[in-house]
Short mmCIF file of C-alpha atoms and ligand atoms in Angstrom, two decimals:
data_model
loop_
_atom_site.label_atom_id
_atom_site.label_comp_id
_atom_site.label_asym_id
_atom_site.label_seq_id
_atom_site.Cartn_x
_atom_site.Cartn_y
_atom_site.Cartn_z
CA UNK A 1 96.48 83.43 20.25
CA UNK A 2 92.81 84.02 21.22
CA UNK A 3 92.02 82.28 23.96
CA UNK A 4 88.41 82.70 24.16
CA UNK A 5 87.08 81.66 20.74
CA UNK A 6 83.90 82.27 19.34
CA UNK A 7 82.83 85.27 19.94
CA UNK A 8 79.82 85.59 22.65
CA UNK A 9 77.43 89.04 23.20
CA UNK A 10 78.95 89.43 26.06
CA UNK A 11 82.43 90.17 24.36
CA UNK A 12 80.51 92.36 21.89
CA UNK A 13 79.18 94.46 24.08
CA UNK A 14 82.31 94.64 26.12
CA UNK A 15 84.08 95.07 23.09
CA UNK A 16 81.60 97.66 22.10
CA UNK A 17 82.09 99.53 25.71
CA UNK A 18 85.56 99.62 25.11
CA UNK A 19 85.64 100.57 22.01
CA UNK A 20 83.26 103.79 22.87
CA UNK A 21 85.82 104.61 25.60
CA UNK A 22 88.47 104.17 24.01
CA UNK A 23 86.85 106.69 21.20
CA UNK A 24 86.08 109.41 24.09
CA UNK A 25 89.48 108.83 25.75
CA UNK A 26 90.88 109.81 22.44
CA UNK A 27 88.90 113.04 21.94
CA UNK A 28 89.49 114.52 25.34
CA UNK A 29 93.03 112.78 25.13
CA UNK A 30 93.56 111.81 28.80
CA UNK A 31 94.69 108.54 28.40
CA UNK A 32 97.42 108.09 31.00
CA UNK A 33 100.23 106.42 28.57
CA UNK A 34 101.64 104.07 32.25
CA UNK A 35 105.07 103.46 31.87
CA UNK A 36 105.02 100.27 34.36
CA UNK A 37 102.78 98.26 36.46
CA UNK A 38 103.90 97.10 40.40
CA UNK A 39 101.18 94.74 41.39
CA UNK A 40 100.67 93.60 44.73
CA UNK A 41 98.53 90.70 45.42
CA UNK A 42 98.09 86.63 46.18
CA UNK A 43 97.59 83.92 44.04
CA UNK A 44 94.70 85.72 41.58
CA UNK A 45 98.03 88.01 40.46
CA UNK A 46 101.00 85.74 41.21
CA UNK A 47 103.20 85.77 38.29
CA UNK A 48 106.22 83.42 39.98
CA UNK A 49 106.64 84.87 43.31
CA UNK A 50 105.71 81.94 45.27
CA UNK A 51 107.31 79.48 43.07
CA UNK A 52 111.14 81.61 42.60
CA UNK A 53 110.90 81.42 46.84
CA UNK A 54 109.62 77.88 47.56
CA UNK A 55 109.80 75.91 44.49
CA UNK A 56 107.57 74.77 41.83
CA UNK A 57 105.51 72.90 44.00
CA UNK A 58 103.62 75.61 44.93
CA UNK A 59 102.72 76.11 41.27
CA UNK A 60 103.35 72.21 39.36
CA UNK A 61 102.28 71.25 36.03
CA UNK A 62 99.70 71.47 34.60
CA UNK A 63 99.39 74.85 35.73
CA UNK A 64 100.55 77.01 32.32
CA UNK A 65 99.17 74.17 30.00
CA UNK A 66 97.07 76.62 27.75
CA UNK A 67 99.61 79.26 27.48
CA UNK A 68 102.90 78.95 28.87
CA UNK A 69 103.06 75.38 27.97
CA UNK A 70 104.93 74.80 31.10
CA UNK A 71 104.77 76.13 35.27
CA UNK A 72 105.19 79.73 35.09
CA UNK A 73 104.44 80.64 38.35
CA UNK A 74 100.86 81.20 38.18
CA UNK A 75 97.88 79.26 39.44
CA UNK A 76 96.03 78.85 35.98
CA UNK A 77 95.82 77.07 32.62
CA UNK A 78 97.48 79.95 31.48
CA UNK A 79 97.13 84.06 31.90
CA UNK A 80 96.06 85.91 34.64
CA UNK A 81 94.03 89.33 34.97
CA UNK A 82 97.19 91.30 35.27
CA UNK A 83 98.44 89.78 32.43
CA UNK A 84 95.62 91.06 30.03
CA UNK A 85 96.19 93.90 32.18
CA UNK A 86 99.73 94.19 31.30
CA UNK A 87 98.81 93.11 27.07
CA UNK A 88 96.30 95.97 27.10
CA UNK A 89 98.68 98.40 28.21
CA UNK A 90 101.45 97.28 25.92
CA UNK A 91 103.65 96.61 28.51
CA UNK A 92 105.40 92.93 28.97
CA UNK A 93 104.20 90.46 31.26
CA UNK A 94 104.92 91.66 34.67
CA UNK A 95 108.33 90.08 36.51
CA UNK A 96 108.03 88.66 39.77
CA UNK A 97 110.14 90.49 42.03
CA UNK A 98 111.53 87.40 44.07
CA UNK A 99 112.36 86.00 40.60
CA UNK A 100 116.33 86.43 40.55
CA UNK A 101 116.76 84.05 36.82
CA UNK A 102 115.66 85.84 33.94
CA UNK A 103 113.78 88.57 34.89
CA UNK A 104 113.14 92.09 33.36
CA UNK A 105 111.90 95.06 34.90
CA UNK A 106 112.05 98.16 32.83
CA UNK A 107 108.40 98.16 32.73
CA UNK A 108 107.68 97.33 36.65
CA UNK A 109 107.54 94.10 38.98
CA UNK A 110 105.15 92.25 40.73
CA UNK A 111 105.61 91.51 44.10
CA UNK A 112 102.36 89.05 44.66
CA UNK A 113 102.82 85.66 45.88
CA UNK A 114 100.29 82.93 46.18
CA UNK A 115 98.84 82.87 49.39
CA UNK A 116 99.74 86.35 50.52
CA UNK A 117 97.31 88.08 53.23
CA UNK A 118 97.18 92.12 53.72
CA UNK A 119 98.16 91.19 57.18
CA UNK A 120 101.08 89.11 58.57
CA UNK A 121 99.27 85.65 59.68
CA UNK A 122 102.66 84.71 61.98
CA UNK A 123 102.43 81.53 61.17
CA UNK A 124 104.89 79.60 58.40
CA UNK A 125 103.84 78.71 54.69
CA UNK A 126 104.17 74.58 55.86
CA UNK A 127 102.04 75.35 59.00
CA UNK A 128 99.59 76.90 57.55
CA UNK A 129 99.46 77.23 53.86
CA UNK A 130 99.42 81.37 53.71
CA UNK A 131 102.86 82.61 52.57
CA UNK A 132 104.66 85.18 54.83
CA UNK A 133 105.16 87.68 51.87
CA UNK A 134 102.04 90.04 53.62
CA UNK A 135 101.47 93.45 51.69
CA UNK A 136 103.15 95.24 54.30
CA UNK A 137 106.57 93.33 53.67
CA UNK A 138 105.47 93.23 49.52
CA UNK A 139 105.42 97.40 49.83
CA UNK A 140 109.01 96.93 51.90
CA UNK A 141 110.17 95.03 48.66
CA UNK A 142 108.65 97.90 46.58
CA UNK A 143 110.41 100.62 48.78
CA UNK A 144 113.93 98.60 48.43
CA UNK A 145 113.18 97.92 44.76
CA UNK A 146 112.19 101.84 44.18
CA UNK A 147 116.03 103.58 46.26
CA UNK A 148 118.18 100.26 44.66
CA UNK A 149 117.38 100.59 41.27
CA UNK A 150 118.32 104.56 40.88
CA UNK A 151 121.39 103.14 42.53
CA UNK A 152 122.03 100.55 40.36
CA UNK A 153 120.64 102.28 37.32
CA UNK A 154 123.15 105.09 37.48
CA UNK A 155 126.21 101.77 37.53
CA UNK A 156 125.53 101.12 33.96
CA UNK A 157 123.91 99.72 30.62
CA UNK A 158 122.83 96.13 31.74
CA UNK A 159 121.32 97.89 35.08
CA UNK A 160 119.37 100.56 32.62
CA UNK A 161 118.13 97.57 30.75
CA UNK A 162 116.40 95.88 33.84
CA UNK A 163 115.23 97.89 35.96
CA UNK A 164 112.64 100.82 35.66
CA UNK A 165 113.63 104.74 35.50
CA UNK A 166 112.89 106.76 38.49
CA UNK A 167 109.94 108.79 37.05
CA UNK A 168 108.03 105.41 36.42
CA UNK A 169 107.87 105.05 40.06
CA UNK A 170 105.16 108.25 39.98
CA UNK A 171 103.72 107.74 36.38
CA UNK A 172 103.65 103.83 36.83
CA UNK A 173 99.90 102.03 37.92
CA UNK A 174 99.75 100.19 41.16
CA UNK A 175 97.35 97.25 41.38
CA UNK A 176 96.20 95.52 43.91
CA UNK A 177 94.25 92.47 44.20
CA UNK A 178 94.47 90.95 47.82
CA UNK A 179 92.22 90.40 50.82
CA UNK A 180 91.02 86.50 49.86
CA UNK A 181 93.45 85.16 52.08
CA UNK A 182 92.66 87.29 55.25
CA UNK A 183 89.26 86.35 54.80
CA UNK A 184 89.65 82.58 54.63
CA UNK A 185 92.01 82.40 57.86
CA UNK A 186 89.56 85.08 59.70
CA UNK A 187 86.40 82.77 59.24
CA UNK A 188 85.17 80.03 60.77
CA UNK A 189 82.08 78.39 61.08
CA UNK A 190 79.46 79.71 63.46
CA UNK A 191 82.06 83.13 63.59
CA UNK A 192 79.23 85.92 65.26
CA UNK A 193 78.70 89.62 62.63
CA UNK A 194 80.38 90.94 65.39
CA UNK A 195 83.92 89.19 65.16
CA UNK A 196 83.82 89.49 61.02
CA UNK A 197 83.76 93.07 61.93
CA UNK A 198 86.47 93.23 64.18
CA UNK A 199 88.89 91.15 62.42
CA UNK A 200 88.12 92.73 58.50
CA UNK A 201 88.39 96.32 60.11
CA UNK A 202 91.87 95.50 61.11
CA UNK A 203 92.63 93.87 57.71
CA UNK A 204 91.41 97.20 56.02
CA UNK A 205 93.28 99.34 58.75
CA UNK A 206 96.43 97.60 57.25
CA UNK A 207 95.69 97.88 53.96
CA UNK A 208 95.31 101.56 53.90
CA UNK A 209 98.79 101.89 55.73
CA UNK A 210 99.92 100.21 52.68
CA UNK A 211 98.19 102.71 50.19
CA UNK A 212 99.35 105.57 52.31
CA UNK A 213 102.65 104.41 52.35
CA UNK A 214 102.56 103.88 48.59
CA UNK A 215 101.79 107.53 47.99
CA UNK A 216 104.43 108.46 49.98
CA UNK A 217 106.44 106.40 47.82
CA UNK A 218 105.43 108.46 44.69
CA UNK A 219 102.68 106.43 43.71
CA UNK A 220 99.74 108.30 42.13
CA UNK A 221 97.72 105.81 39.87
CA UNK A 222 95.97 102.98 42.29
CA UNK A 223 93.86 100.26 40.56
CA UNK A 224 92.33 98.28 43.32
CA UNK A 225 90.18 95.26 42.80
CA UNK A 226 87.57 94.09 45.38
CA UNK A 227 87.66 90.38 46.12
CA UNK A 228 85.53 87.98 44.52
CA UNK A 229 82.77 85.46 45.57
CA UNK A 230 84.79 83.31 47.66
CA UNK A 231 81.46 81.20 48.77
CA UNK A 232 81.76 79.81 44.89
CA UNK A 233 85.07 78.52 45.05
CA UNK A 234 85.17 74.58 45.69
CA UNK A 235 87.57 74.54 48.08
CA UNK A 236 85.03 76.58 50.18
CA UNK A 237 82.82 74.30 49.49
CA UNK A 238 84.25 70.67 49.40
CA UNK A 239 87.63 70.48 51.16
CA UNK A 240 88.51 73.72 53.04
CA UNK A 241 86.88 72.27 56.62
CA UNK A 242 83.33 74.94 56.20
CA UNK A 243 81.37 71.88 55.11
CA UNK A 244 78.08 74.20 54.39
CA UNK A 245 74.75 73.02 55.50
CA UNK A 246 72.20 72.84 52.04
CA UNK A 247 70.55 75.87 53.14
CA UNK A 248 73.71 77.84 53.42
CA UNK A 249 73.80 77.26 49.87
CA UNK A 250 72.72 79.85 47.06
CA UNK A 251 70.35 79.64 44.13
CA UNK A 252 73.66 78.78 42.07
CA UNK A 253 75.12 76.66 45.00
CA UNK A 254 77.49 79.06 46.25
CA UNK A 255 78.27 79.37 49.97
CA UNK A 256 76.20 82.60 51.44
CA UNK A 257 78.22 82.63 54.66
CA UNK A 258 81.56 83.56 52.80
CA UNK A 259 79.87 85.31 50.39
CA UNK A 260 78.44 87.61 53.09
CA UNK A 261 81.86 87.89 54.36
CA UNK A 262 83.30 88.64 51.21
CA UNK A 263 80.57 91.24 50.67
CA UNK A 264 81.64 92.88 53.60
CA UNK A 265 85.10 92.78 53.15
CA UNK A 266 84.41 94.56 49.83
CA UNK A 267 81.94 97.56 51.29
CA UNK A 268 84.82 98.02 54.08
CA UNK A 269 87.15 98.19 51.13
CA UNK A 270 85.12 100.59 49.67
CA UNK A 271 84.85 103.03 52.43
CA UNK A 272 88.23 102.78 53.21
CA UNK A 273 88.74 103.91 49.72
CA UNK A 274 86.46 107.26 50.23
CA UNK A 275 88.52 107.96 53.17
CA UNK A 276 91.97 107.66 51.46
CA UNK A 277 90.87 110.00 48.29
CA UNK A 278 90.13 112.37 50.98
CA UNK A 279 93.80 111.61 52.85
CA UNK A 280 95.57 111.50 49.88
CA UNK A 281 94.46 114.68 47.29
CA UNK A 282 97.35 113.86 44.00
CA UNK A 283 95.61 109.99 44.22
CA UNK A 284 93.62 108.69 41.55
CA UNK A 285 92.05 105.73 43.15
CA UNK A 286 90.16 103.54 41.09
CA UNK A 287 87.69 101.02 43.04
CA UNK A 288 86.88 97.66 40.87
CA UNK A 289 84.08 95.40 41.22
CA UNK A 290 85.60 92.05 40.51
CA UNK A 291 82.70 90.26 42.90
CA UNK A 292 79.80 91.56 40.72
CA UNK A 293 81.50 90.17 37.34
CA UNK A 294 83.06 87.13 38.81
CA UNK A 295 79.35 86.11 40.22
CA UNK A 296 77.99 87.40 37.25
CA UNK A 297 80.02 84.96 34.87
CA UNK A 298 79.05 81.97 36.79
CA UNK A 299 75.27 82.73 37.08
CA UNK A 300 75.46 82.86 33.24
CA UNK A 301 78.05 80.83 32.66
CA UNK A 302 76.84 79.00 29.42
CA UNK A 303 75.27 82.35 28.05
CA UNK A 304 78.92 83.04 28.14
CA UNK A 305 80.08 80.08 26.78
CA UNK A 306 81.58 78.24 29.12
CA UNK A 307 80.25 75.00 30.74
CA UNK A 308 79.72 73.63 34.66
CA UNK A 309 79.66 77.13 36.34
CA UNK A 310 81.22 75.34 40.13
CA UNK A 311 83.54 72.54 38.80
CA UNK A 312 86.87 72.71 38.88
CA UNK A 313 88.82 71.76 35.28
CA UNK A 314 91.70 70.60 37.18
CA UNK A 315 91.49 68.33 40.32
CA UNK A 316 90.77 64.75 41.85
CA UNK A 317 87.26 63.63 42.18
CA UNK A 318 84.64 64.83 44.69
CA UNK A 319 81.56 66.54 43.73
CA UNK A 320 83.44 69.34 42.53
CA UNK A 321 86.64 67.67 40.98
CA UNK A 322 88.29 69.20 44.42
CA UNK A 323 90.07 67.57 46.48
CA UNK A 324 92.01 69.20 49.41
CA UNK A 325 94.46 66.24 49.56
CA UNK A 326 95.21 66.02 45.52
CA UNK A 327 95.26 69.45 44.09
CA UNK A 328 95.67 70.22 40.79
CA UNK A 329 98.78 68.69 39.84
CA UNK A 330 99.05 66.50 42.57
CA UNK A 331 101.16 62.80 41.88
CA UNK A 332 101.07 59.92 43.27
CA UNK A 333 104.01 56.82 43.24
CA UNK A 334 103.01 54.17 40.96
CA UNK A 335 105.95 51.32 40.07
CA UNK A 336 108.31 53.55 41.36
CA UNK A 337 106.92 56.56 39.03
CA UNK A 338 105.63 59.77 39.87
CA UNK A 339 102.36 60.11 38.09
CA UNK A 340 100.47 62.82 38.20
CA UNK A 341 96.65 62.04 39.71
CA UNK A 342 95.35 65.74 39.82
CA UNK A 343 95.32 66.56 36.01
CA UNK A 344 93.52 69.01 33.69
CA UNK A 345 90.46 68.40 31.94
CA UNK A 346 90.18 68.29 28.09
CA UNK A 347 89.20 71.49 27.44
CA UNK A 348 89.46 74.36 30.14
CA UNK A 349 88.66 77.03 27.25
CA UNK A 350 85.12 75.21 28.60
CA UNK A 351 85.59 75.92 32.34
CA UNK A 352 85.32 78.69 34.51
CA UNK A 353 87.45 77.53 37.95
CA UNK A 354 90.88 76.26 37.39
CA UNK A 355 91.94 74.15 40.25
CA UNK A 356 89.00 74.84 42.96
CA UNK A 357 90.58 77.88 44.06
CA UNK A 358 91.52 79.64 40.85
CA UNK A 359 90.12 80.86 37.44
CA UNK A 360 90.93 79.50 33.84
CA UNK A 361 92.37 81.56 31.45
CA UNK A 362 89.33 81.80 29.38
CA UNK A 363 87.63 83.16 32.51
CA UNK A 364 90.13 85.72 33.28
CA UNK A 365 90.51 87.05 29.77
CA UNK A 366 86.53 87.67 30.15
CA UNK A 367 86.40 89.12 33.40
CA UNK A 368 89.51 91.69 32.19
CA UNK A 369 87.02 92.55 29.27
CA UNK A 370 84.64 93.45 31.62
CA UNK A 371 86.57 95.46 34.08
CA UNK A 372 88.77 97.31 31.51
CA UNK A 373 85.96 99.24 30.04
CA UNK A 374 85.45 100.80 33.58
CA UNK A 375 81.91 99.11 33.43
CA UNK A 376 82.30 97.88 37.47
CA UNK A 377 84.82 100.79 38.24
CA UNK A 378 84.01 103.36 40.97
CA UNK A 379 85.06 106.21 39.14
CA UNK A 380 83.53 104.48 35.83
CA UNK A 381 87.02 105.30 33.66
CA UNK A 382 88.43 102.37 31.62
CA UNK A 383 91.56 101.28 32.55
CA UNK A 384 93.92 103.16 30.77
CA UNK A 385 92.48 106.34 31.70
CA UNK A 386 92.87 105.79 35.24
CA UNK A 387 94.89 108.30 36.27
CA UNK A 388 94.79 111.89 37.35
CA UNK A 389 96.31 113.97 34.47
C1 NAG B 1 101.04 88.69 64.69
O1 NAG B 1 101.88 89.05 65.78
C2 NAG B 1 101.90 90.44 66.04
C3 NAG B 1 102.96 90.70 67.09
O2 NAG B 1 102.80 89.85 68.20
C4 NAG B 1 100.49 90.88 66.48
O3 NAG B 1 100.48 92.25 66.74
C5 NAG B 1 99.51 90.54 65.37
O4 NAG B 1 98.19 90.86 65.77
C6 NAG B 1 99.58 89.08 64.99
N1 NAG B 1 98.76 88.86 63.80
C7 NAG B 1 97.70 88.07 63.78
C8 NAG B 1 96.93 88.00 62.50
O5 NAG B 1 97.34 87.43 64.75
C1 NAG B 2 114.04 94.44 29.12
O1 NAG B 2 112.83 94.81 28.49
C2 NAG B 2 112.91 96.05 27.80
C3 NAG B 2 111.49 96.38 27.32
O2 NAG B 2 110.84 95.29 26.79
C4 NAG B 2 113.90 95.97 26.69
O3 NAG B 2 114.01 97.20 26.03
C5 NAG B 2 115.27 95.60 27.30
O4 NAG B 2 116.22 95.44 26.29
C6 NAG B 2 115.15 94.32 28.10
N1 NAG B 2 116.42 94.06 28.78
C7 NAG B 2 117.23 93.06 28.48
C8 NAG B 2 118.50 92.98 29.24
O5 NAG B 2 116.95 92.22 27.64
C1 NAG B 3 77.39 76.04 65.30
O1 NAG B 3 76.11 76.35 65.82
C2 NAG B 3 75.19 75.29 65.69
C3 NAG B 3 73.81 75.80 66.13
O2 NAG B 3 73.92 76.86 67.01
C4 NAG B 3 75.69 74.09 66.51
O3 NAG B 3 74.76 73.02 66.38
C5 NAG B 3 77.05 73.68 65.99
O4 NAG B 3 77.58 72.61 66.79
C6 NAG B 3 78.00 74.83 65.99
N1 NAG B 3 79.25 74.43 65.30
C7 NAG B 3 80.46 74.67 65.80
C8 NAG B 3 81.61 74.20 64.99
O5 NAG B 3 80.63 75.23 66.86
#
């Protein structure tokens, strides 16, 4: 099922990118062939993390409505980036790792949840809405996951039929898509250059641990996206407690304080990478530009083909169908019922933000055209060439 329609320039050219890629990839043959996929991540990559630990209520209907055609876990209308991610490489949708019913993982795990930070916050998911499943205890999960399946793999046929073999541990691609969350409990308003500084080069120290760490693990293959424009999210904007002034506001109506912050968060990210390519020599370390194509698709948004660039498809009122008291989903009682107040809108094929927070399907399946062709990456490889061979 195509979820994106008509097809738009944009998706010819990327298509066109890819497609030349694709054609040099084949004549120098270094495509990298990844045998499995361990994500780490927050909500923009949760695949049921949050919702095997704490319930469905993190994740309620009618999240999954385009695709899934029920919860799945994830904070969309239906796929995520790592699931196009996952398609492209012809590997299966990527198993959350807390996810103890039903889950398969020859081909890798995912061990995002929504709300994760790169560092622990200390505080609990009903205080303060970040879950506790930080990168540095998601890479403790990997490490456990990594010494108790060659344990449990050598016990038998139903253990080699669910969890990955050793080698894919090196071969496999790590991704990582996390940082939004450190950056929304860091900031506040009025918050001096200084202080961002501070409190993002800590968050960066951390997350390089983590990348070290990995390689230490085995990893080789690191696919890292940078975080996106958080300043166009409507929960930034309407609901989250910012409250921007009109003249904090962009051309687009976008939020240039956490922009700015985001901005920043992204160069430090980038650095940080330099430095690790340098610690680490076997790494291939891609860098991905997720801001530039994220801000890119709602500048243009109907070029693209999608309508109201800011407004959420699923919500309850406010200027941006946000509301911080009725997410998506939300119900209310009504003659002893539970009805559900927060729902989708007709079409979100239409929209690019999901809930206020998240992207649609339809936006996700274009920003993974863009980034795949290695368009936004820093090296510019495509993804399945992003390796060292
Ligand atoms: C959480 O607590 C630890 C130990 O007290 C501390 O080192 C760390 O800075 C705290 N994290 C945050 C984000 O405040
Ligand atoms: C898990 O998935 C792999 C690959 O898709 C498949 O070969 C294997 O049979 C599956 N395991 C079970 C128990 O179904
Ligand atoms: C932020 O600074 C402005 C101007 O300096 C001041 O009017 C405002 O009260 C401050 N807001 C907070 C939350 O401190």
């Amino acid at each position: 099922m195509d979820p994106v329609g008509e097809k738009k320039w944009g998706d010819i050219l990327s298509w066109i990118a890819i497609s030349v890629t694709l054609v040099i990839a084949a004549v120098d043959g270094r495509e990298c062939n990844f045998p499995a996929i361990f994500n780490f991540g927050d909500s923009n990559s949760d695949t049921g993390g949050l919702s095997a630990a704490f319930g469905v209520k993190y994740a309620p209907p009618p999240n999954g409505i385009t695709f899934f055609h029920s919860p799945s876990g994830r904070l969309s209308d239906g796929r995520l980036i790592i699931d196009f991610i996952a398609q492209s490489l012809d590997l299966p949708y990527l198993s959350a790792y807390l996810d103890s019913v039903g889950s398969n993982f020859t081909h890798g795990a995912n061990f995002a949840t929504i709300g994760s930070p790169i560092r622990p916050l200390n505080t609990t998911l009903s205080q303060s809405g970040y879950s506790p499943i930080s990168l540095d205890v998601q890479f403790l999960q990997l490490s456990e996951f990594k010494a108790r399946s060659k344990i449990a793999r050598k016990q038998g046929r139903i253990f080699r039929e669910l969890l990955p073999k050793e080698g894919y541990f090196s071969e496999g691609l790590y991704t990582f898509d996390i940082g939004q969350n450190d950056i929304t409990a860091g900031f506040r308003v009025n918050i001096t250059s200084e202080e961002v500084n501070a409190y993002l080069s800590d968050v960066l120290s951390q997350f390089s641990n983590v990348i070290r760490n990995v390689y230490e693990e085995g990893g080789r293959s690191f696919w890292i996206h940078n975080t996106g424009p958080l300043g166009c999210l409507p929960y930034v904007l309407d609901g989250y407690g910012y409250s921007m002034r009109s003249d904090q506001l962009d051309k687009l109506g976008c939020a240039k304080p956490l922009n700015k912050v985001s901005q920043d968060f992204n160069r430090k990210l980038k650095e940080a990478v330099v430095q690790l390519r340098k610690q680490l020599p076997e790494a291939a370390i891609t860098y991905v530009d997720v801001y530039t194509v994220k801000y890119n698709l709602i500048s243009n948004a109907q070029k693209y083909g999608f309508k109201e660039g800011l407004i959420a498809c699923c919500g309850h009122g406010g200027k941006y169908n946000f509301n911080n008291g009725a997410r998506c989903g939300a119900t209310k009682e009504e003659n002893g019922k539970e009805v559900v107040i927060a729902k989708s809108c007709k079409d979100p094929r239409s929209r690019i933000i999901w809930d206020g927070i998240h992207y649609t399907q339809a936006a996700n399946h274009w920003i993974f055209q863009q980034i795949a062709s290695g368009s936004f990456s820093d090296p510019p490889l495509p993804l399945n060439m992003a390796c060292n061979v």
